[in-house]
mmCIF file with all atom_site columns, C-alpha atoms in Angstrom:
data_model
loop_
_atom_site.group_PDB
_atom_site.id
_atom_site.type_symbol
_atom_site.label_atom_id
_atom_site.label_alt_id
_atom_site.label_comp_id
_atom_site.label_asym_id
_atom_site.label_entity_id
_atom_site.label_seq_id
_atom_site.pdbx_PDB_ins_code
_atom_site.Cartn_x
_atom_site.Cartn_y
_atom_site.Cartn_z
_atom_site.occupancy
_atom_site.B_iso_or_equiv
_atom_site.pdbx_formal_charge
_atom_site.auth_seq_id
_atom_site.auth_comp_id
_atom_site.auth_asym_id
_atom_site.auth_atom_id
_atom_site.pdbx_PDB_model_num
ATOM 1   C CA . LEU A 1 1   ? -11.003 8.980   3.796   1.00 90.00 ? 8   LEU A CA 1
ATOM 2   C CA . ALA A 1 2   ? -10.680 12.056  6.000   1.00 92.00 ? 9   ALA A CA 1
ATOM 3   C CA . TRP A 1 3   ? -12.647 10.269  8.741   1.00 93.00 ? 10  TRP A CA 1
ATOM 4   C CA . LEU A 1 4   ? -10.540 7.118   8.366   1.00 94.00 ? 11  LEU A CA 1
ATOM 5   C CA . ASN A 1 5   ? -7.298  9.104   8.480   1.00 95.00 ? 12  ASN A CA 1
ATOM 6   C CA . THR A 1 6   ? -8.175  10.541  11.910  1.00 93.00 ? 13  THR A CA 1
ATOM 7   C CA . PRO A 1 7   ? -6.271  8.569   14.594  1.00 91.00 ? 14  PRO A CA 1
ATOM 8   C CA . ALA A 1 8   ? -9.067  9.017   17.166  1.00 92.00 ? 15  ALA A CA 1
ATOM 9   C CA . HIS A 1 9   ? -11.359 6.918   14.935  1.00 95.00 ? 16  HIS A CA 1
ATOM 10  C CA . TRP A 1 10  ? -9.297  3.764   15.461  1.00 95.00 ? 17  TRP A CA 1
ATOM 11  C CA . ASN A 1 11  ? -9.436  1.511   18.565  1.00 91.00 ? 18  ASN A CA 1
ATOM 12  C CA . ASN A 1 12  ? -11.168 4.211   20.600  1.00 89.00 ? 19  ASN A CA 1
ATOM 13  C CA . GLY A 1 13  ? -14.424 2.630   21.761  1.00 87.00 ? 20  GLY A CA 1
ATOM 14  C CA . ALA A 1 14  ? -17.837 2.412   20.155  1.00 87.00 ? 21  ALA A CA 1
ATOM 15  C CA . SER A 1 15  ? -18.301 3.936   16.684  1.00 90.00 ? 22  SER A CA 1
ATOM 16  C CA . THR A 1 16  ? -14.614 3.534   15.856  1.00 95.00 ? 23  THR A CA 1
ATOM 17  C CA . ILE A 1 17  ? -12.718 0.897   13.903  1.00 96.00 ? 24  ILE A CA 1
ATOM 18  C CA . GLN A 1 18  ? -11.688 -1.890  16.270  1.00 96.00 ? 25  GLN A CA 1
ATOM 19  C CA . ALA A 1 19  ? -10.187 -5.370  16.285  1.00 97.00 ? 26  ALA A CA 1
ATOM 20  C CA . GLY A 1 20  ? -12.389 -7.728  14.274  1.00 97.00 ? 27  GLY A CA 1
ATOM 21  C CA . ASP A 1 21  ? -13.948 -4.963  12.144  1.00 97.00 ? 28  ASP A CA 1
ATOM 22  C CA . THR A 1 22  ? -13.995 -4.913  8.342   1.00 97.00 ? 29  THR A CA 1
ATOM 23  C CA . LEU A 1 23  ? -13.490 -1.617  6.552   1.00 96.00 ? 30  LEU A CA 1
ATOM 24  C CA . HIS A 1 24  ? -15.122 -1.666  3.096   1.00 97.00 ? 31  HIS A CA 1
ATOM 25  C CA . LEU A 1 25  ? -13.523 0.482   0.383   1.00 97.00 ? 32  LEU A CA 1
ATOM 26  C CA . CYS A 1 26  ? -15.919 1.435   -2.437  1.00 97.00 ? 33  CYS A CA 1
ATOM 27  C CA . GLY A 1 27  ? -15.477 3.252   -5.742  1.00 98.00 ? 34  GLY A CA 1
ATOM 28  C CA . THR A 1 28  ? -12.356 5.159   -6.776  1.00 98.00 ? 35  THR A CA 1
ATOM 29  C CA . LEU A 1 29  ? -10.518 6.790   -3.877  1.00 97.00 ? 36  LEU A CA 1
ATOM 30  C CA . THR A 1 30  ? -7.886  9.348   -4.861  1.00 97.00 ? 37  THR A CA 1
ATOM 31  C CA . ASN A 1 31  ? -6.276  10.147  -1.501  1.00 96.00 ? 38  ASN A CA 1
ATOM 32  C CA . THR A 1 32  ? -4.022  8.145   0.782   1.00 97.00 ? 39  THR A CA 1
ATOM 33  C CA . LEU A 1 33  ? -5.270  5.931   3.592   1.00 97.00 ? 40  LEU A CA 1
ATOM 34  C CA . THR A 1 34  ? -3.387  5.714   6.881   1.00 97.00 ? 41  THR A CA 1
ATOM 35  C CA . VAL A 1 35  ? -4.363  2.767   9.052   1.00 97.00 ? 42  VAL A CA 1
ATOM 36  C CA . GLY A 1 36  ? -4.540  4.097   12.600  1.00 96.00 ? 43  GLY A CA 1
ATOM 37  C CA . GLY A 1 37  ? -4.969  0.944   14.655  1.00 96.00 ? 44  GLY A CA 1
ATOM 38  C CA . SER A 1 38  ? -4.221  -2.737  15.023  1.00 97.00 ? 45  SER A CA 1
ATOM 39  C CA . GLY A 1 39  ? -6.340  -5.812  15.267  1.00 97.00 ? 46  GLY A CA 1
ATOM 40  C CA . THR A 1 40  ? -5.610  -8.562  17.762  1.00 97.00 ? 47  THR A CA 1
ATOM 41  C CA . VAL A 1 41  ? -4.594  -12.190 17.302  1.00 96.00 ? 48  VAL A CA 1
ATOM 42  C CA . GLY A 1 42  ? -7.666  -13.950 15.923  1.00 97.00 ? 49  GLY A CA 1
ATOM 43  C CA . ASN A 1 43  ? -9.466  -10.615 15.374  1.00 98.00 ? 50  ASN A CA 1
ATOM 44  C CA . PRO A 1 44  ? -7.625  -8.703  12.664  1.00 98.00 ? 51  PRO A CA 1
ATOM 45  C CA . ILE A 1 45  ? -8.829  -5.449  11.187  1.00 98.00 ? 52  ILE A CA 1
ATOM 46  C CA . THR A 1 46  ? -9.721  -6.179  7.560   1.00 98.00 ? 53  THR A CA 1
ATOM 47  C CA . ILE A 1 47  ? -9.502  -3.606  4.793   1.00 98.00 ? 54  ILE A CA 1
ATOM 48  C CA . TYR A 1 48  ? -11.669 -4.998  2.003   1.00 98.00 ? 55  TYR A CA 1
ATOM 49  C CA . PHE A 1 49  ? -11.903 -3.689  -1.566  1.00 98.00 ? 56  PHE A CA 1
ATOM 50  C CA . GLU A 1 50  ? -15.500 -4.054  -2.749  1.00 98.00 ? 57  GLU A CA 1
ATOM 51  C CA . PRO A 1 51  ? -15.938 -4.922  -6.472  1.00 98.00 ? 58  PRO A CA 1
ATOM 52  C CA . ASN A 1 52  ? -14.268 -2.281  -8.694  1.00 98.00 ? 59  ASN A CA 1
ATOM 53  C CA . ALA A 1 53  ? -12.831 -0.408  -5.694  1.00 98.00 ? 60  ALA A CA 1
ATOM 54  C CA . LYS A 1 54  ? -9.445  1.171   -6.146  1.00 98.00 ? 61  LYS A CA 1
ATOM 55  C CA . LEU A 1 55  ? -6.982  3.655   -4.779  1.00 98.00 ? 62  LEU A CA 1
ATOM 56  C CA . SER A 1 56  ? -6.013  5.608   -7.891  1.00 98.00 ? 63  SER A CA 1
ATOM 57  C CA . ALA A 1 57  ? -4.381  8.963   -8.668  1.00 98.00 ? 64  ALA A CA 1
ATOM 58  C CA . PRO A 1 58  ? -1.976  10.429  -11.217 1.00 98.00 ? 65  PRO A CA 1
ATOM 59  C CA . THR A 1 59  ? 0.655   10.652  -8.459  1.00 96.00 ? 66  THR A CA 1
ATOM 60  C CA . LEU A 1 60  ? 0.997   11.431  -4.753  1.00 96.00 ? 67  LEU A CA 1
ATOM 61  C CA . PRO A 1 61  ? 3.445   13.588  -2.807  1.00 94.00 ? 68  PRO A CA 1
ATOM 62  C CA . ASN A 1 62  ? 7.004   12.288  -3.022  1.00 91.00 ? 69  ASN A CA 1
ATOM 63  C CA . ASN A 1 63  ? 8.031   9.620   -0.491  1.00 92.00 ? 70  ASN A CA 1
ATOM 64  C CA . THR A 1 64  ? 4.503   8.580   0.508   1.00 94.00 ? 71  THR A CA 1
ATOM 65  C CA . ALA A 1 65  ? 2.381   5.441   0.271   1.00 96.00 ? 72  ALA A CA 1
ATOM 66  C CA . PHE A 1 66  ? -1.142  4.986   -1.013  1.00 97.00 ? 73  PHE A CA 1
ATOM 67  C CA . LEU A 1 67  ? -2.013  2.752   1.939   1.00 98.00 ? 74  LEU A CA 1
ATOM 68  C CA . ASP A 1 68  ? 0.197   3.176   4.998   1.00 97.00 ? 75  ASP A CA 1
ATOM 69  C CA . ALA A 1 69  ? -0.243  0.724   7.864   1.00 97.00 ? 76  ALA A CA 1
ATOM 70  C CA . SER A 1 70  ? 3.174   1.328   9.409   1.00 95.00 ? 77  SER A CA 1
ATOM 71  C CA . GLY A 1 71  ? 3.346   0.341   13.051  1.00 94.00 ? 78  GLY A CA 1
ATOM 72  C CA . GLN A 1 72  ? 0.072   -1.617  12.985  1.00 97.00 ? 79  GLN A CA 1
ATOM 73  C CA . ASN A 1 73  ? -0.381  -5.354  13.478  1.00 97.00 ? 80  ASN A CA 1
ATOM 74  C CA . ASN A 1 74  ? -2.934  -8.119  12.882  1.00 98.00 ? 81  ASN A CA 1
ATOM 75  C CA . LEU A 1 75  ? -4.312  -6.803  9.604   1.00 98.00 ? 82  LEU A CA 1
ATOM 76  C CA . VAL A 1 76  ? -5.849  -8.269  6.455   1.00 98.00 ? 83  VAL A CA 1
ATOM 77  C CA . ILE A 1 77  ? -5.715  -6.207  3.263   1.00 98.00 ? 84  ILE A CA 1
ATOM 78  C CA . ASP A 1 78  ? -8.017  -7.973  0.831   1.00 98.00 ? 85  ASP A CA 1
ATOM 79  C CA . GLY A 1 79  ? -8.418  -6.804  -2.769  1.00 98.00 ? 86  GLY A CA 1
ATOM 80  C CA . GLY A 1 80  ? -11.590 -8.892  -3.088  1.00 98.00 ? 87  GLY A CA 1
ATOM 81  C CA . SER A 1 81  ? -12.463 -9.768  -6.685  1.00 98.00 ? 88  SER A CA 1
ATOM 82  C CA . ASN A 1 82  ? -10.573 -6.935  -8.428  1.00 98.00 ? 89  ASN A CA 1
ATOM 83  C CA . GLY A 1 83  ? -9.128  -4.390  -5.979  1.00 98.00 ? 90  GLY A CA 1
ATOM 84  C CA . VAL A 1 84  ? -6.452  -2.062  -7.376  1.00 98.00 ? 91  VAL A CA 1
ATOM 85  C CA . ILE A 1 85  ? -3.840  0.329   -6.040  1.00 98.00 ? 92  ILE A CA 1
ATOM 86  C CA . GLU A 1 86  ? -2.410  2.392   -8.897  1.00 98.00 ? 93  GLU A CA 1
ATOM 87  C CA . LEU A 1 87  ? -0.801  5.559   -10.108 1.00 97.00 ? 94  LEU A CA 1
ATOM 88  C CA . THR A 1 88  ? -1.684  6.710   -13.615 1.00 97.00 ? 95  THR A CA 1
ATOM 89  C CA . ASP A 1 89  ? 0.977   9.327   -14.471 1.00 96.00 ? 96  ASP A CA 1
ATOM 90  C CA . ASN A 1 90  ? 4.123   8.569   -12.463 1.00 93.00 ? 97  ASN A CA 1
ATOM 91  C CA . GLY A 1 91  ? 7.480   7.377   -13.745 1.00 90.00 ? 98  GLY A CA 1
ATOM 92  C CA . THR A 1 92  ? 10.014  8.515   -16.321 1.00 87.00 ? 99  THR A CA 1
ATOM 93  C CA . VAL A 1 93  ? 9.314   12.178  -17.009 1.00 87.00 ? 100 VAL A CA 1
ATOM 94  C CA . VAL A 1 94  ? 9.609   13.819  -20.430 1.00 87.00 ? 101 VAL A CA 1
ATOM 95  C CA . ALA A 1 95  ? 12.959  15.429  -19.534 1.00 85.00 ? 102 ALA A CA 1
ATOM 96  C CA . ASN A 1 96  ? 14.390  11.926  -19.009 1.00 84.00 ? 103 ASN A CA 1
ATOM 97  C CA . GLY A 1 97  ? 12.954  10.446  -22.204 1.00 85.00 ? 104 GLY A CA 1
ATOM 98  C CA . GLY A 1 98  ? 9.580   9.274   -20.907 1.00 87.00 ? 105 GLY A CA 1
ATOM 99  C CA . THR A 1 99  ? 5.970   10.346  -21.171 1.00 92.00 ? 106 THR A CA 1
ATOM 100 C CA . LYS A 1 100 ? 5.021   10.785  -17.512 1.00 91.00 ? 107 LYS A CA 1
ATOM 101 C CA . THR A 1 101 ? 4.321   14.113  -15.809 1.00 93.00 ? 108 THR A CA 1
ATOM 102 C CA . TYR A 1 102 ? 5.541   13.069  -12.339 1.00 91.00 ? 109 TYR A CA 1
ATOM 103 C CA . GLY A 1 103 ? 8.623   11.192  -11.173 1.00 88.00 ? 110 GLY A CA 1
ATOM 104 C CA . ASN A 1 104 ? 7.849   10.687  -7.487  1.00 90.00 ? 111 ASN A CA 1
ATOM 105 C CA . ASN A 1 105 ? 8.932   7.855   -5.198  1.00 90.00 ? 112 ASN A CA 1
ATOM 106 C CA . ILE A 1 106 ? 5.567   6.346   -4.158  1.00 94.00 ? 113 ILE A CA 1
ATOM 107 C CA . ASN A 1 107 ? 4.833   2.978   -2.546  1.00 95.00 ? 114 ASN A CA 1
ATOM 108 C CA . GLY A 1 108 ? 1.580   1.077   -2.908  1.00 97.00 ? 115 GLY A CA 1
ATOM 109 C CA . LEU A 1 109 ? 1.592   -0.383  0.621   1.00 98.00 ? 116 LEU A CA 1
ATOM 110 C CA . GLU A 1 110 ? 3.869   0.524   3.514   1.00 96.00 ? 117 GLU A CA 1
ATOM 111 C CA . LEU A 1 111 ? 3.925   -2.090  6.242   1.00 96.00 ? 118 LEU A CA 1
ATOM 112 C CA . TYR A 1 112 ? 7.001   -0.851  8.012   1.00 89.00 ? 119 TYR A CA 1
ATOM 113 C CA . PRO A 1 113 ? 7.173   -2.327  10.620  1.00 91.00 ? 120 PRO A CA 1
ATOM 114 C CA . CYS A 1 114 ? 4.097   -4.545  10.866  1.00 94.00 ? 121 CYS A CA 1
ATOM 115 C CA . ASN A 1 115 ? 3.462   -7.991  12.281  1.00 95.00 ? 122 ASN A CA 1
ATOM 116 C CA . LYS A 1 116 ? 0.881   -10.609 11.346  1.00 97.00 ? 123 LYS A CA 1
ATOM 117 C CA . VAL A 1 117 ? -0.375  -9.085  8.084   1.00 98.00 ? 124 VAL A CA 1
ATOM 118 C CA . LEU A 1 118 ? -2.069  -10.836 5.165   1.00 98.00 ? 125 LEU A CA 1
ATOM 119 C CA . VAL A 1 119 ? -2.207  -9.058  1.793   1.00 98.00 ? 126 VAL A CA 1
ATOM 120 C CA . LYS A 1 120 ? -4.282  -10.912 -0.798  1.00 98.00 ? 127 LYS A CA 1
ATOM 121 C CA . ASN A 1 121 ? -6.115  -10.596 -4.111  1.00 98.00 ? 128 ASN A CA 1
ATOM 122 C CA . LEU A 1 122 ? -4.682  -7.173  -4.933  1.00 98.00 ? 129 LEU A CA 1
ATOM 123 C CA . LEU A 1 123 ? -3.328  -5.594  -8.108  1.00 98.00 ? 130 LEU A CA 1
ATOM 124 C CA . ILE A 1 124 ? -0.671  -2.934  -7.398  1.00 98.00 ? 131 ILE A CA 1
ATOM 125 C CA . GLN A 1 125 ? 0.475   -1.200  -10.558 1.00 98.00 ? 132 GLN A CA 1
ATOM 126 C CA . ASN A 1 126 ? 2.453   1.706   -11.955 1.00 96.00 ? 133 ASN A CA 1
ATOM 127 C CA . MET A 1 127 ? 4.009   3.021   -8.779  1.00 95.00 ? 134 MET A CA 1
ATOM 128 C CA . TYR A 1 128 ? 6.919   4.135   -10.974 1.00 91.00 ? 135 TYR A CA 1
ATOM 129 C CA . VAL A 1 129 ? 6.853   3.258   -14.667 1.00 90.00 ? 136 VAL A CA 1
ATOM 130 C CA . ARG A 1 130 ? 10.438  3.437   -15.836 1.00 86.00 ? 137 ARG A CA 1
ATOM 131 C CA . GLN A 1 131 ? 10.189  4.018   -19.597 1.00 82.00 ? 138 GLN A CA 1
ATOM 132 C CA . ASN A 1 132 ? 13.812  4.679   -20.448 1.00 75.00 ? 139 ASN A CA 1
ATOM 133 C CA . ILE A 1 133 ? 16.343  2.055   -19.382 1.00 73.00 ? 140 ILE A CA 1
ATOM 134 C CA . SER A 1 134 ? 19.107  4.668   -19.328 1.00 74.00 ? 141 SER A CA 1
ATOM 135 C CA . GLU A 1 135 ? 17.208  6.797   -16.812 1.00 73.00 ? 142 GLU A CA 1
ATOM 136 C CA . ARG A 1 136 ? 19.127  6.915   -13.568 1.00 68.00 ? 143 ARG A CA 1
ATOM 137 C CA . VAL A 1 137 ? 17.411  5.658   -10.438 1.00 63.00 ? 144 VAL A CA 1
ATOM 138 C CA . GLN A 1 138 ? 15.805  8.727   -8.896  1.00 58.00 ? 145 GLN A CA 1
ATOM 139 C CA . GLY A 1 139 ? 15.449  7.815   -5.224  1.00 53.00 ? 146 GLY A CA 1
ATOM 140 C CA . ALA A 1 140 ? 15.603  5.109   -2.616  1.00 47.00 ? 147 ALA A CA 1
ATOM 141 C CA . GLY A 1 141 ? 13.453  2.776   -4.640  1.00 51.00 ? 148 GLY A CA 1
ATOM 142 C CA . ASP A 1 142 ? 11.525  4.780   -7.214  1.00 72.00 ? 149 ASP A CA 1
ATOM 143 C CA . GLY A 1 143 ? 8.316   3.233   -6.025  1.00 87.00 ? 150 GLY A CA 1
ATOM 144 C CA . SER A 1 144 ? 7.660   -0.205  -4.630  1.00 93.00 ? 151 SER A CA 1
ATOM 145 C CA . GLY A 1 145 ? 4.529   -2.298  -4.589  1.00 96.00 ? 152 GLY A CA 1
ATOM 146 C CA . ILE A 1 146 ? 4.916   -3.311  -0.939  1.00 96.00 ? 153 ILE A CA 1
ATOM 147 C CA . VAL A 1 147 ? 7.542   -2.141  1.574   1.00 94.00 ? 154 VAL A CA 1
ATOM 148 C CA . TRP A 1 148 ? 7.686   -4.329  4.676   1.00 92.00 ? 155 TRP A CA 1
ATOM 149 C CA . SER A 1 149 ? 9.577   -5.128  7.833   1.00 91.00 ? 156 SER A CA 1
ATOM 150 C CA . GLY A 1 150 ? 8.397   -7.051  10.870  1.00 92.00 ? 157 GLY A CA 1
ATOM 151 C CA . SER A 1 151 ? 7.258   -10.629 11.260  1.00 93.00 ? 158 SER A CA 1
ATOM 152 C CA . ASP A 1 152 ? 4.647   -12.850 9.672   1.00 95.00 ? 159 ASP A CA 1
ATOM 153 C CA . LEU A 1 153 ? 3.731   -11.217 6.362   1.00 95.00 ? 160 LEU A CA 1
ATOM 154 C CA . THR A 1 154 ? 1.829   -13.310 3.823   1.00 97.00 ? 161 THR A CA 1
ATOM 155 C CA . VAL A 1 155 ? 1.314   -12.015 0.288   1.00 97.00 ? 162 VAL A CA 1
ATOM 156 C CA . SER A 1 156 ? -1.117  -14.214 -1.622  1.00 98.00 ? 163 SER A CA 1
ATOM 157 C CA . ASN A 1 157 ? -2.625  -13.994 -5.104  1.00 98.00 ? 164 ASN A CA 1
ATOM 158 C CA . CYS A 1 158 ? -1.304  -10.477 -5.767  1.00 98.00 ? 165 CYS A CA 1
ATOM 159 C CA . ILE A 1 159 ? 0.069   -8.948  -8.945  1.00 98.00 ? 166 ILE A CA 1
ATOM 160 C CA . ILE A 1 160 ? 2.628   -6.149  -8.694  1.00 97.00 ? 167 ILE A CA 1
ATOM 161 C CA . SER A 1 161 ? 3.859   -4.425  -11.855 1.00 96.00 ? 168 SER A CA 1
ATOM 162 C CA . GLY A 1 162 ? 5.351   -1.100  -12.873 1.00 92.00 ? 169 GLY A CA 1
ATOM 163 C CA . ALA A 1 163 ? 7.461   -0.660  -9.750  1.00 91.00 ? 170 ALA A CA 1
ATOM 164 C CA . MET A 1 164 ? 11.175  -0.531  -9.033  1.00 86.00 ? 171 MET A CA 1
ATOM 165 C CA . ASN A 1 165 ? 10.610  -3.246  -6.411  1.00 88.00 ? 172 ASN A CA 1
ATOM 166 C CA . GLY A 1 166 ? 7.634   -5.559  -6.249  1.00 92.00 ? 173 GLY A CA 1
ATOM 167 C CA . LEU A 1 167 ? 8.197   -6.450  -2.608  1.00 93.00 ? 174 LEU A CA 1
ATOM 168 C CA . MET A 1 168 ? 10.902  -4.584  -0.736  1.00 90.00 ? 175 MET A CA 1
ATOM 169 C CA . VAL A 1 169 ? 11.900  -6.218  2.543   1.00 88.00 ? 176 VAL A CA 1
ATOM 170 C CA . VAL A 1 170 ? 13.663  -3.776  4.862   1.00 85.00 ? 177 VAL A CA 1
ATOM 171 C CA . TYR A 1 171 ? 16.239  -5.296  7.164   1.00 77.00 ? 178 TYR A CA 1
ATOM 172 C CA . GLY A 1 172 ? 18.307  -3.721  9.916   1.00 69.00 ? 179 GLY A CA 1
ATOM 173 C CA . THR A 1 173 ? 15.859  -1.364  11.637  1.00 60.00 ? 180 THR A CA 1
ATOM 174 C CA . ALA A 1 174 ? 13.494  -4.014  13.020  1.00 64.00 ? 181 ALA A CA 1
ATOM 175 C CA . ALA A 1 175 ? 13.530  -7.775  13.342  1.00 71.00 ? 182 ALA A CA 1
ATOM 176 C CA . THR A 1 176 ? 12.222  -9.182  10.071  1.00 81.00 ? 183 THR A CA 1
ATOM 177 C CA . SER A 1 177 ? 11.112  -12.803 9.755   1.00 87.00 ? 184 SER A CA 1
ATOM 178 C CA . ASN A 1 178 ? 8.516   -15.170 8.322   1.00 90.00 ? 185 ASN A CA 1
ATOM 179 C CA . LEU A 1 179 ? 7.669   -13.870 4.875   1.00 91.00 ? 186 LEU A CA 1
ATOM 180 C CA . THR A 1 180 ? 5.410   -16.075 2.745   1.00 92.00 ? 187 THR A CA 1
ATOM 181 C CA . VAL A 1 181 ? 4.612   -15.275 -0.884  1.00 94.00 ? 188 VAL A CA 1
ATOM 182 C CA . THR A 1 182 ? 2.157   -17.459 -2.783  1.00 93.00 ? 189 THR A CA 1
#
């Protein structure tokens, strides 16, 4: 992921990720991924989860996303047959009546703002597992599956659970239109 998180490795000539390329995620990845470039109309950049691939960690730093594609366009994020984005120990902490070690505000996907994005076949789970209904809301969302603004987002065949918001649409800072959820 260190190579992928280097901006110079996106849309910068040969041997970099460019429009029309497919990035294959394999195994269990425990760090964040920042998408550093856009595809073009008809040639999106595809991020594909190979079988059993997942982004998984107990938690991440507060106010981050596991996969951040903010500012990028013409993307496909495809969970393949069983792709997962998950946290395993984040939510209501013991001091608030829960069993979790961390109570950070983490998002599964940040697409803020992004245009022409397809998210499909993905399980996003446990961004913030609220275990005590009397626990006060900790932050500006306490973890969302997908945070999006822009135009032309399609979310298809995805399951989002264990999050304050499954899909959080952000209005007011950018034009937001054409959301399709199937």
